[in-house]
């Protein structure tokens, strides 16, 4: 077992201004991630958290609530003394974009805190708020000059997903943000990039000599990207019912996986070089006509069923979901990438809620070996080789290949060679946000989305959004909770002579 290499560099002094500090994301992921950074001594020496609320709240109440969240969601054992020390640097401040004067006062309070905590004026503004609040808050930060970088201090703005709801709104939001900040001040988060195995796709491809020569249409038959979830929509009905599986998962999380798997090698391991290649490959996804979009996609909505020991109701009966909702909770797409490397190699993507298994993986299927040599033997089939990059529930990489079954006759069977992270590395479980927050603090935006790749992602899914909107309820399939999704999704592959990997 190998211990992970320690990350040496402590970030510069800074204040971490958290909008949405009373919300779920802050409690569940952001504060536990800060705690993990504190536990590994990776928070700045001079640091403060400014929790922004709309209605006044005392520092003690806010700290108590964050402590409760930490106890519930921490990924490592909570050391009370350390947690208390970290939460002592949280201050509650009121600011409401609906009341611009409150931002002027907020600015004064922030400057005072910065002087007390000696944070050198460096600021990280983190918007853990609903998407409708991104633009109003950013506008106020711009108007009050809080984002202006001066006297050597840096100012950064972190924006959560979903970044827009379609191509037009993503463009409008980008345009708005770029009026008040430079691109390199913007950190558009996709938490998938905080996952170790996702980052490892780059290392797997570009730090090993053996994969790149076969990573193309000459050797790869197709790629399957799966993000299957067991959970239903739960209490997120109001968000989910206007969002749906495609918007929620595809232009962001699934496209992060797709772009890392399909991008060209960047010349340098540096933010702009890597992000340019990622944007380039997303822009090369073939734009579909609406007719093709319908032909190359399947959408479904779950009906009640049993998932393990749990009973789940119909999606339409979920709290805050319209009883006649036609929102998809499952989406499968077939995409092609119009470039030299990938011409003719389909990328099949699927994601859904309330399925029989939680599984996130990228499976690369290689072309079948020529069979001729085994013609006069009892071997009647060769399985194809898969390279599977598993992100959930286990993190690792599996290679499937054919081998001879021991015995006097020639018989061949598919076997697996498995690498699991936990067998090699002794890493503490993380929330996935530690690396992202740390990178924001040191000013490395390699793991964040640039405006062009966000727009390229929306551009690729827009024909599906348009075609589905026009088709309305027609073409919306249903599937049983706890199953593997609508049967029509199987046809998307079987008509090409292929099959999805089994989910369970
Ligand atoms: C979020 C989506 O961005 O990602 C959720 O809004 C989804 O609907 C989640 O459940 C999946 O993340 P993970 O890390 O559990 O695969």
Coordinates of C-alpha atoms and ligand atoms in Angstrom, one line a residue:
X1 CA 0.0 0.0 0.0
X2 CA 1.2 3.5 -0.9
X3 CA 0.4 6.6 1.0
X4 CA -0.8 9.5 -1.2
X5 CA 2.0 12.0 -1.9
X6 CA 1.5 14.9 0.4
X7 CA 0.5 18.2 -1.2
X8 CA 3.0 20.6 0.2
X9 CA 1.9 24.0 -0.7
X10 CA -0.4 25.9 1.6
X11 CA -2.6 28.4 -0.2
X12 CA -2.2 32.2 0.2
X13 CA -4.0 33.9 3.0
X14 CA -7.6 34.5 1.9
X15 CA -11.2 34.9 2.9
X16 CA -13.7 32.3 1.8
X17 CA -17.0 34.1 1.2
X18 CA -19.8 31.5 1.1
X19 CA -23.1 32.5 -0.3
X20 CA -25.8 29.9 0.6
X21 CA -24.0 29.0 3.8
X22 CA -27.3 27.9 5.4
X23 CA -28.0 25.6 2.5
X24 CA -27.7 21.9 1.9
X25 CA -24.6 22.1 -0.4
X26 CA -22.7 24.1 2.2
X27 CA -23.5 21.7 5.0
X28 CA -23.2 18.5 3.1
X29 CA -20.1 19.2 1.0
X30 CA -18.4 22.5 1.3
X31 CA -17.8 22.7 5.0
X32 CA -16.8 19.0 5.3
X33 CA -14.3 19.6 2.4
X34 CA -12.9 22.6 4.3
X35 CA -12.6 20.4 7.4
X36 CA -10.7 17.8 5.4
X37 CA -8.4 20.5 4.2
X38 CA -7.9 21.7 7.8
X39 CA -7.2 18.1 8.9
X40 CA -4.5 17.8 6.3
X41 CA -3.1 21.2 7.1
X42 CA -4.0 22.6 3.7
X43 CA -5.9 25.7 4.7
X44 CA -4.1 29.0 4.6
X45 CA -2.5 30.2 7.9
X46 CA -4.5 33.4 7.7
X47 CA -8.0 32.4 6.7
X48 CA -11.7 33.3 7.4
X49 CA -15.0 32.0 6.2
X50 CA -17.6 34.7 5.7
X51 CA -21.1 33.0 5.6
X52 CA -23.5 35.2 3.7
X53 CA -27.2 35.1 4.7
X54 CA -30.2 37.1 3.7
X55 CA -31.8 37.2 7.1
X56 CA -29.7 38.1 10.2
X57 CA -28.4 35.2 12.2
X58 CA -25.9 35.1 15.0
X59 CA -22.4 33.7 14.5
X60 CA -23.0 31.1 17.2
X61 CA -26.2 29.9 15.5
X62 CA -24.5 29.6 12.2
X63 CA -21.5 27.8 13.7
X64 CA -23.8 25.4 15.6
X65 CA -25.7 24.5 12.4
X66 CA -22.4 24.0 10.5
X67 CA -21.1 21.8 13.3
X68 CA -24.2 19.7 13.1
X69 CA -23.8 19.3 9.4
X70 CA -20.2 18.4 9.8
X71 CA -20.9 15.7 12.3
X72 CA -23.5 14.3 9.9
X73 CA -21.6 14.6 6.6
X74 CA -17.9 14.5 7.5
X75 CA -16.0 11.8 5.5
X76 CA -13.5 11.3 8.3
X77 CA -13.8 11.2 12.1
X78 CA -14.4 14.7 13.4
X79 CA -11.8 16.0 15.9
X80 CA -13.9 18.4 18.1
X81 CA -11.0 20.7 18.8
X82 CA -10.0 21.1 15.2
X83 CA -13.7 21.5 14.0
X84 CA -14.3 24.1 16.7
X85 CA -11.1 26.0 15.7
X86 CA -12.1 25.9 12.1
X87 CA -15.7 27.1 12.8
X88 CA -14.4 29.9 15.0
X89 CA -13.2 31.6 11.8
X90 CA -16.8 31.6 10.4
X91 CA -18.5 35.0 10.6
X92 CA -22.1 35.6 9.5
X93 CA -22.8 38.6 7.3
X94 CA -26.1 39.8 5.8
X95 CA -26.3 40.6 2.1
X96 CA -29.3 40.4 -0.2
X97 CA -29.0 41.1 -3.9
X98 CA -32.6 42.4 -3.8
X99 CA -31.4 45.2 -1.5
X100 CA -28.3 46.6 -3.1
X101 CA -27.4 48.8 -0.1
X102 CA -26.8 45.6 1.9
X103 CA -23.9 44.8 -0.5
X104 CA -22.3 48.1 0.2
X105 CA -22.5 47.4 3.9
X106 CA -21.2 43.9 3.3
X107 CA -18.2 45.2 1.5
X108 CA -17.3 47.4 4.5
X109 CA -17.7 44.4 6.8
X110 CA -15.6 42.2 4.6
X111 CA -12.8 44.8 4.5
X112 CA -12.9 45.0 8.3
X113 CA -12.7 41.2 8.6
X114 CA -9.9 41.0 6.1
X115 CA -7.9 43.5 8.1
X116 CA -8.5 41.6 11.4
X117 CA -7.7 38.2 9.9
X118 CA -4.8 39.6 7.8
X119 CA -6.1 37.8 4.6
X120 CA -4.3 40.3 2.3
X121 CA -7.5 41.1 0.5
X122 CA -7.5 37.8 -1.4
X123 CA -11.1 36.6 -1.8
X124 CA -12.8 33.5 -2.9
X125 CA -16.5 34.1 -3.5
X126 CA -18.4 30.7 -3.6
X127 CA -21.9 30.7 -4.9
X128 CA -23.6 27.7 -3.3
X129 CA -27.0 29.1 -4.2
X130 CA -29.8 28.2 -6.6
X131 CA -28.9 29.1 -10.2
X132 CA -31.4 31.9 -10.4
X133 CA -29.2 33.8 -7.8
X134 CA -25.9 33.5 -9.8
X135 CA -26.4 36.6 -11.9
X136 CA -28.0 38.9 -9.3
X137 CA -25.2 38.1 -6.7
X138 CA -22.5 38.4 -9.3
X139 CA -23.9 41.8 -10.5
X140 CA -23.8 43.2 -7.0
X141 CA -20.2 41.9 -6.5
X142 CA -19.3 43.6 -9.7
X143 CA -21.1 46.9 -8.9
X144 CA -19.5 47.2 -5.5
X145 CA -16.1 46.5 -6.9
X146 CA -15.6 43.5 -4.7
X147 CA -14.3 41.3 -7.6
X148 CA -11.8 43.9 -8.8
X149 CA -8.3 42.7 -8.5
X150 CA -6.1 45.4 -7.1
X151 CA -2.9 46.0 -5.0
X152 CA -1.8 42.4 -5.9
X153 CA -4.8 40.8 -4.2
X154 CA -6.7 38.1 -6.1
X155 CA -10.5 37.8 -6.4
X156 CA -12.1 34.6 -7.6
X157 CA -15.7 33.6 -8.2
X158 CA -16.8 30.0 -7.9
X159 CA -20.1 29.0 -9.6
X160 CA -21.9 25.8 -9.0
X161 CA -23.9 23.9 -11.6
X162 CA -26.3 24.0 -13.4
X163 CA -24.6 26.7 -15.5
X164 CA -27.6 27.8 -17.6
X165 CA -30.6 25.6 -18.7
X166 CA -29.8 25.6 -22.4
X167 CA -27.4 27.1 -24.9
X168 CA -28.9 30.6 -24.9
X169 CA -29.1 30.9 -21.1
X170 CA -25.5 29.6 -20.7
X171 CA -24.3 32.2 -23.2
X172 CA -26.2 34.9 -21.5
X173 CA -24.7 34.0 -18.1
X174 CA -21.2 33.8 -19.5
X175 CA -21.6 37.2 -21.1
X176 CA -22.9 38.6 -17.8
X177 CA -20.1 37.2 -15.8
X178 CA -17.4 38.3 -18.3
X179 CA -18.6 41.9 -17.9
X180 CA -17.6 41.9 -14.2
X181 CA -14.7 39.5 -14.1
X182 CA -11.9 38.1 -16.3
X183 CA -12.2 34.5 -17.4
X184 CA -9.3 33.4 -15.2
X185 CA -11.2 34.7 -12.2
X186 CA -14.1 32.4 -12.9
X187 CA -14.3 28.8 -11.5
X188 CA -17.2 26.9 -12.9
X189 CA -17.5 23.8 -10.8
X190 CA -18.4 20.4 -11.9
X191 CA -17.9 18.1 -8.9
X192 CA -17.1 15.2 -11.2
X193 CA -13.7 16.7 -11.8
X194 CA -13.0 16.4 -8.0
X195 CA -13.3 12.7 -8.3
X196 CA -9.9 10.9 -8.2
X197 CA -10.8 8.4 -10.9
X198 CA -12.0 11.1 -13.2
X199 CA -8.8 13.0 -12.9
X200 CA -7.0 9.7 -13.4
X201 CA -8.4 9.4 -16.9
X202 CA -5.8 11.9 -18.0
X203 CA -3.0 10.1 -16.3
X204 CA -4.1 6.7 -17.6
X205 CA -4.1 8.0 -21.1
X206 CA -1.2 10.3 -21.2
X207 CA 1.3 8.9 -18.6
X208 CA 1.3 5.4 -20.1
X209 CA 2.8 4.6 -23.4
X210 CA 0.6 1.6 -24.1
X211 CA -2.9 3.1 -24.4
X212 CA -2.5 6.1 -26.7
X213 CA -1.5 4.1 -29.8
X214 CA -4.7 2.1 -29.7
X215 CA -7.0 5.0 -28.5
X216 CA -8.7 5.6 -31.8
X217 CA -11.1 4.4 -34.4
X218 CA -8.7 1.7 -35.7
X219 CA -8.9 -0.2 -32.4
X220 CA -11.9 1.1 -30.5
X221 CA -15.4 -0.2 -31.4
X222 CA -17.4 2.1 -29.2
X223 CA -17.5 3.9 -25.9
X224 CA -20.2 3.6 -23.2
X225 CA -20.6 6.2 -20.5
X226 CA -23.0 5.3 -17.7
X227 CA -24.1 7.2 -14.7
X228 CA -26.8 5.1 -13.0
X229 CA -28.3 6.1 -9.7
X230 CA -30.4 4.1 -7.3
X231 CA -31.9 7.1 -5.7
X232 CA -35.1 8.7 -6.9
X233 CA -35.7 12.4 -7.0
X234 CA -36.4 12.5 -3.3
X235 CA -37.1 16.1 -2.0
X236 CA -35.6 17.8 -5.0
X237 CA -38.9 17.6 -7.0
X238 CA -39.2 21.4 -7.7
X239 CA -35.6 21.6 -9.1
X240 CA -35.7 18.3 -10.9
X241 CA -39.1 18.6 -12.6
X242 CA -38.0 21.7 -14.5
X243 CA -34.6 20.2 -15.2
X244 CA -34.8 16.5 -16.0
X245 CA -32.0 13.9 -16.5
X246 CA -30.5 15.4 -19.6
X247 CA -29.9 18.9 -18.3
X248 CA -29.0 17.7 -14.8
X249 CA -26.3 15.3 -15.9
X250 CA -25.3 15.2 -19.5
X251 CA -23.8 18.6 -20.6
X252 CA -21.9 18.7 -17.4
X253 CA -20.9 15.4 -15.7
X254 CA -21.2 13.0 -18.6
X255 CA -19.5 15.4 -20.9
X256 CA -16.6 15.8 -18.5
X257 CA -16.1 12.1 -18.7
X258 CA -16.5 12.1 -22.5
X259 CA -14.1 15.0 -23.0
X260 CA -11.4 13.4 -20.9
X261 CA -11.7 10.1 -22.7
X262 CA -11.9 11.7 -26.2
X263 CA -9.7 14.8 -26.1
X264 CA -6.4 15.1 -28.0
X265 CA -3.2 15.1 -25.8
X266 CA -2.6 18.6 -24.6
X267 CA 0.9 20.0 -25.2
X268 CA 1.3 20.8 -21.5
X269 CA -0.4 19.8 -18.2
X270 CA -1.6 23.4 -17.8
X271 CA -5.1 24.8 -17.5
X272 CA -5.4 26.5 -20.8
X273 CA -3.9 23.7 -22.8
X274 CA -6.0 21.1 -21.2
X275 CA -9.2 23.1 -21.3
X276 CA -8.7 24.0 -24.9
X277 CA -8.5 20.3 -25.9
X278 CA -11.6 19.5 -23.9
X279 CA -13.6 22.3 -25.5
X280 CA -12.3 21.3 -28.9
X281 CA -13.6 17.7 -28.6
X282 CA -17.0 18.8 -27.3
X283 CA -17.3 21.2 -30.2
X284 CA -16.6 18.3 -32.5
X285 CA -19.7 16.4 -31.3
X286 CA -21.8 16.1 -34.4
X287 CA -24.8 18.4 -34.3
X288 CA -27.9 16.4 -34.9
X289 CA -30.9 17.4 -36.8
X290 CA -34.1 17.1 -34.7
X291 CA -35.1 14.0 -36.6
X292 CA -31.7 12.3 -35.9
X293 CA -31.9 13.5 -32.3
X294 CA -35.1 11.6 -31.8
X295 CA -33.7 8.6 -33.6
X296 CA -30.5 8.6 -31.5
X297 CA -32.0 9.2 -28.1
X298 CA -34.3 7.5 -25.5
X299 CA -35.9 9.2 -22.6
X300 CA -37.9 7.6 -19.8
X301 CA -39.6 8.3 -16.5
X302 CA -39.7 5.9 -13.6
X303 CA -42.7 4.1 -12.3
X304 CA -42.8 2.9 -8.7
X305 CA -40.9 -0.2 -7.8
X306 CA -38.5 -1.8 -5.3
X307 CA -34.9 -0.9 -5.1
X308 CA -33.1 -3.3 -2.8
X309 CA -35.1 -3.1 0.4
X310 CA -36.8 0.2 -0.4
X311 CA -40.1 0.8 -2.1
X312 CA -40.2 3.9 -4.3
X313 CA -43.3 5.6 -5.7
X314 CA -44.0 6.7 -9.3
X315 CA -41.9 9.8 -10.3
X316 CA -45.2 11.7 -10.9
X317 CA -46.2 11.2 -7.3
X318 CA -43.1 12.7 -5.9
X319 CA -43.4 15.9 -3.8
X320 CA -43.3 19.0 -6.0
X321 CA -43.6 17.1 -9.2
X322 CA -46.5 17.9 -11.6
X323 CA -48.9 14.9 -11.7
X324 CA -48.8 15.0 -15.5
X325 CA -45.1 15.7 -15.7
X326 CA -43.3 14.6 -18.9
X327 CA -39.8 15.3 -17.4
X328 CA -37.4 12.5 -18.1
X329 CA -35.6 10.8 -15.2
X330 CA -33.6 8.6 -17.7
X331 CA -31.8 9.7 -20.8
X332 CA -29.7 7.7 -23.3
X333 CA -28.0 9.2 -26.3
X334 CA -25.8 8.1 -29.2
X335 CA -23.3 10.7 -30.2
X336 CA -20.5 10.8 -32.7
X337 CA -17.5 12.9 -32.7
X338 CA -16.5 14.4 -36.0
X339 CA -12.8 14.2 -36.0
X340 CA -10.0 12.1 -37.3
X341 CA -9.5 10.0 -34.2
X342 CA -13.1 9.2 -33.6
X343 CA -14.9 9.1 -36.9
X344 CA -17.3 6.1 -36.9
X345 CA -16.9 5.3 -33.2
X346 CA -20.2 5.8 -31.4
X347 CA -20.3 7.2 -27.9
X348 CA -23.3 5.8 -26.1
X349 CA -24.3 7.8 -22.9
X350 CA -26.9 6.8 -20.4
X351 CA -28.0 8.2 -17.0
X352 CA -31.0 7.7 -14.9
X353 CA -32.5 7.8 -11.4
X354 CA -34.2 5.0 -9.5
X355 CA -32.3 2.2 -11.3
X356 CA -31.3 -1.1 -9.9
X357 CA -27.7 -0.2 -9.3
X358 CA -25.5 2.8 -8.5
X359 CA -22.8 2.7 -11.2
X360 CA -20.6 5.3 -12.8
X361 CA -18.2 4.1 -15.4
X362 CA -16.6 4.6 -18.8
X363 CA -16.3 1.4 -20.8
X364 CA -14.1 1.4 -23.8
X365 CA -14.8 -1.6 -26.1
X366 CA -12.1 -2.7 -28.4
X367 CA -12.6 -4.3 -31.8
X368 CA -12.9 -8.0 -31.9
X369 CA -9.7 -9.9 -32.9
X370 CA -9.9 -11.6 -36.3
X371 CA -11.3 -15.0 -35.6
X372 CA -9.7 -17.0 -38.4
X373 CA -7.1 -18.7 -36.3
X374 CA -9.7 -20.5 -34.2
X375 CA -11.9 -21.6 -37.1
X376 CA -11.1 -25.3 -36.7
X377 CA -11.3 -25.4 -33.0
X378 CA -14.2 -25.8 -30.5
X379 CA -14.0 -22.1 -29.8
X380 CA -17.3 -20.6 -31.0
X381 CA -16.9 -17.0 -29.8
X382 CA -14.3 -14.5 -28.6
X383 CA -15.4 -11.9 -26.1
X384 CA -14.4 -8.4 -27.0
X385 CA -11.9 -6.6 -24.9
X386 CA -13.2 -3.9 -22.5
X387 CA -11.3 -1.4 -20.6
X388 CA -13.6 -0.1 -17.9
X389 CA -12.8 3.0 -15.8
X390 CA -15.0 2.7 -12.7
X391 CA -15.8 5.7 -10.7
X392 CA -18.7 4.4 -8.6
X393 CA -19.2 2.3 -6.5
X394 CA -15.6 1.1 -6.7
X395 CA -12.9 3.3 -8.0
X396 CA -10.5 1.5 -10.3
X397 CA -9.8 0.2 -13.7
X398 CA -10.6 -3.3 -15.1
X399 CA -9.3 -4.8 -18.3
X400 CA -11.3 -7.7 -19.8
X401 CA -9.5 -10.0 -22.1
X402 CA -9.6 -13.5 -23.5
X403 CA -7.6 -16.3 -22.0
X404 CA -7.3 -20.1 -22.5
X405 CA -9.3 -22.2 -20.1
X406 CA -6.8 -24.7 -18.6
X407 CA -7.2 -28.2 -20.0
X408 CA -6.3 -30.4 -22.9
X409 CA -8.7 -28.9 -25.4
X410 CA -8.6 -25.3 -26.7
X411 CA -11.2 -23.3 -25.0
X412 CA -11.3 -19.6 -24.5
X413 CA -13.0 -17.5 -21.9
X414 CA -13.1 -13.8 -21.0
X415 CA -11.3 -12.9 -17.7
X416 CA -10.7 -9.6 -15.8
X417 CA -7.6 -7.9 -14.5
X418 CA -8.6 -5.5 -11.8
X419 CA -7.0 -2.5 -10.3
X420 CA -8.8 -1.0 -7.3
X421 CA -7.6 2.3 -5.8
X422 CA -8.2 1.2 -2.3
X423 CA -5.9 -1.8 -2.7
X424 CA -2.9 0.5 -3.5
X425 CA -3.5 3.8 -1.9
X426 CA -4.3 4.6 1.7
X427 CA -6.4 7.7 1.0
X428 CA -9.0 9.1 3.4
X429 CA -12.5 9.2 1.8
X430 CA -13.1 12.7 0.6
X431 CA -16.2 14.7 -0.5
X432 CA -14.7 15.3 -3.9
X433 CA -14.7 19.0 -3.2
X434 CA -11.3 19.3 -1.4
X435 CA -9.2 19.3 -4.5
X436 CA -11.5 21.7 -6.2
X437 CA -11.6 24.2 -3.3
X438 CA -7.8 23.9 -2.8
X439 CA -7.3 24.5 -6.5
X440 CA -9.4 27.6 -6.3
X441 CA -7.3 28.9 -3.5
X442 CA -4.0 28.3 -5.3
X443 CA -5.4 29.7 -8.5
X444 CA -5.2 26.5 -10.7
X445 CA -8.3 26.3 -12.9
X446 CA -7.4 23.2 -14.8
X447 CA -10.3 21.3 -13.2
X448 CA -12.9 24.0 -13.9
X449 CA -15.0 24.6 -16.9
X450 CA -14.1 27.4 -19.3
X451 CA -16.9 29.5 -21.0
X452 CA -16.3 27.8 -24.4
X453 CA -16.6 24.2 -23.1
X454 CA -19.8 25.0 -21.2
X455 CA -21.3 26.4 -24.3
X456 CA -20.0 23.6 -26.5
X457 CA -21.7 21.1 -24.1
X458 CA -25.0 22.9 -24.3
X459 CA -24.6 23.2 -28.1
X460 CA -24.3 19.4 -28.4
X461 CA -27.4 18.7 -26.3
X462 CA -29.6 21.5 -27.6
X463 CA -31.0 19.4 -30.6
X464 CA -32.2 16.8 -28.1
X465 CA -33.8 19.4 -25.8
X466 CA -35.5 20.9 -28.8
X467 CA -36.7 17.7 -30.3
X468 CA -38.0 16.3 -27.0
X469 CA -39.8 19.6 -26.3
X470 CA -41.5 19.4 -29.7
X471 CA -42.4 15.7 -29.3
X472 CA -43.9 16.3 -25.8
X473 CA -45.3 13.2 -24.2
X474 CA -44.8 11.2 -27.4
X475 CA -41.6 9.2 -27.1
X476 CA -41.4 9.4 -23.3
X477 CA -41.0 5.8 -22.2
X478 CA -41.5 4.5 -18.7
X479 CA -39.4 2.1 -16.7
X480 CA -39.8 0.2 -13.4
X481 CA -37.8 1.6 -10.5
X482 CA -35.1 -0.9 -9.6
X483 CA -34.6 -2.0 -13.2
X484 CA -32.1 -1.1 -15.8
X485 CA -34.1 1.6 -17.6
X486 CA -36.5 1.6 -20.5
X487 CA -36.2 -1.3 -22.9
X488 CA -36.1 1.1 -25.8
X489 CA -32.6 2.2 -24.6
X490 CA -31.4 -1.3 -25.4
X491 CA -32.5 -0.9 -29.0
X492 CA -30.3 2.1 -29.3
X493 CA -27.4 -0.3 -29.2
X494 CA -28.9 -3.6 -30.4
X495 CA -29.8 -2.0 -33.7
X496 CA -26.0 -1.3 -34.2
X497 CA -25.2 -4.9 -33.2
X498 CA -24.0 -3.9 -29.7
X499 CA -25.3 -4.1 -26.1
X500 CA -25.1 -2.1 -23.0
X501 CA -23.0 -3.5 -20.2
X502 CA -25.2 -5.1 -17.6
X503 CA -26.1 -2.7 -14.7
X504 CA -26.5 -5.3 -12.0
Ligands
LIG1 C1 -25.7 16.3 -9.3 C2 -27.1 16.1 -9.8 O1 -25.0 17.3 -10.0 O2 -25.0 15.0 -9.4 C3 -27.8 15.0 -9.0 O3 -27.8 17.3 -9.7 C4 -27.0 13.7 -9.1 O4 -29.1 14.8 -9.5 C5 -25.5 14.0 -8.7 O5 -27.6 12.8 -8.2 C6 -24.7 12.7 -9.0 O6 -23.4 12.9 -8.4 P1 -22.6 11.6 -7.9 O7 -21.3 12.2 -7.5 O8 -23.4 11.0 -6.8 O9 -22.5 10.7 -9.1

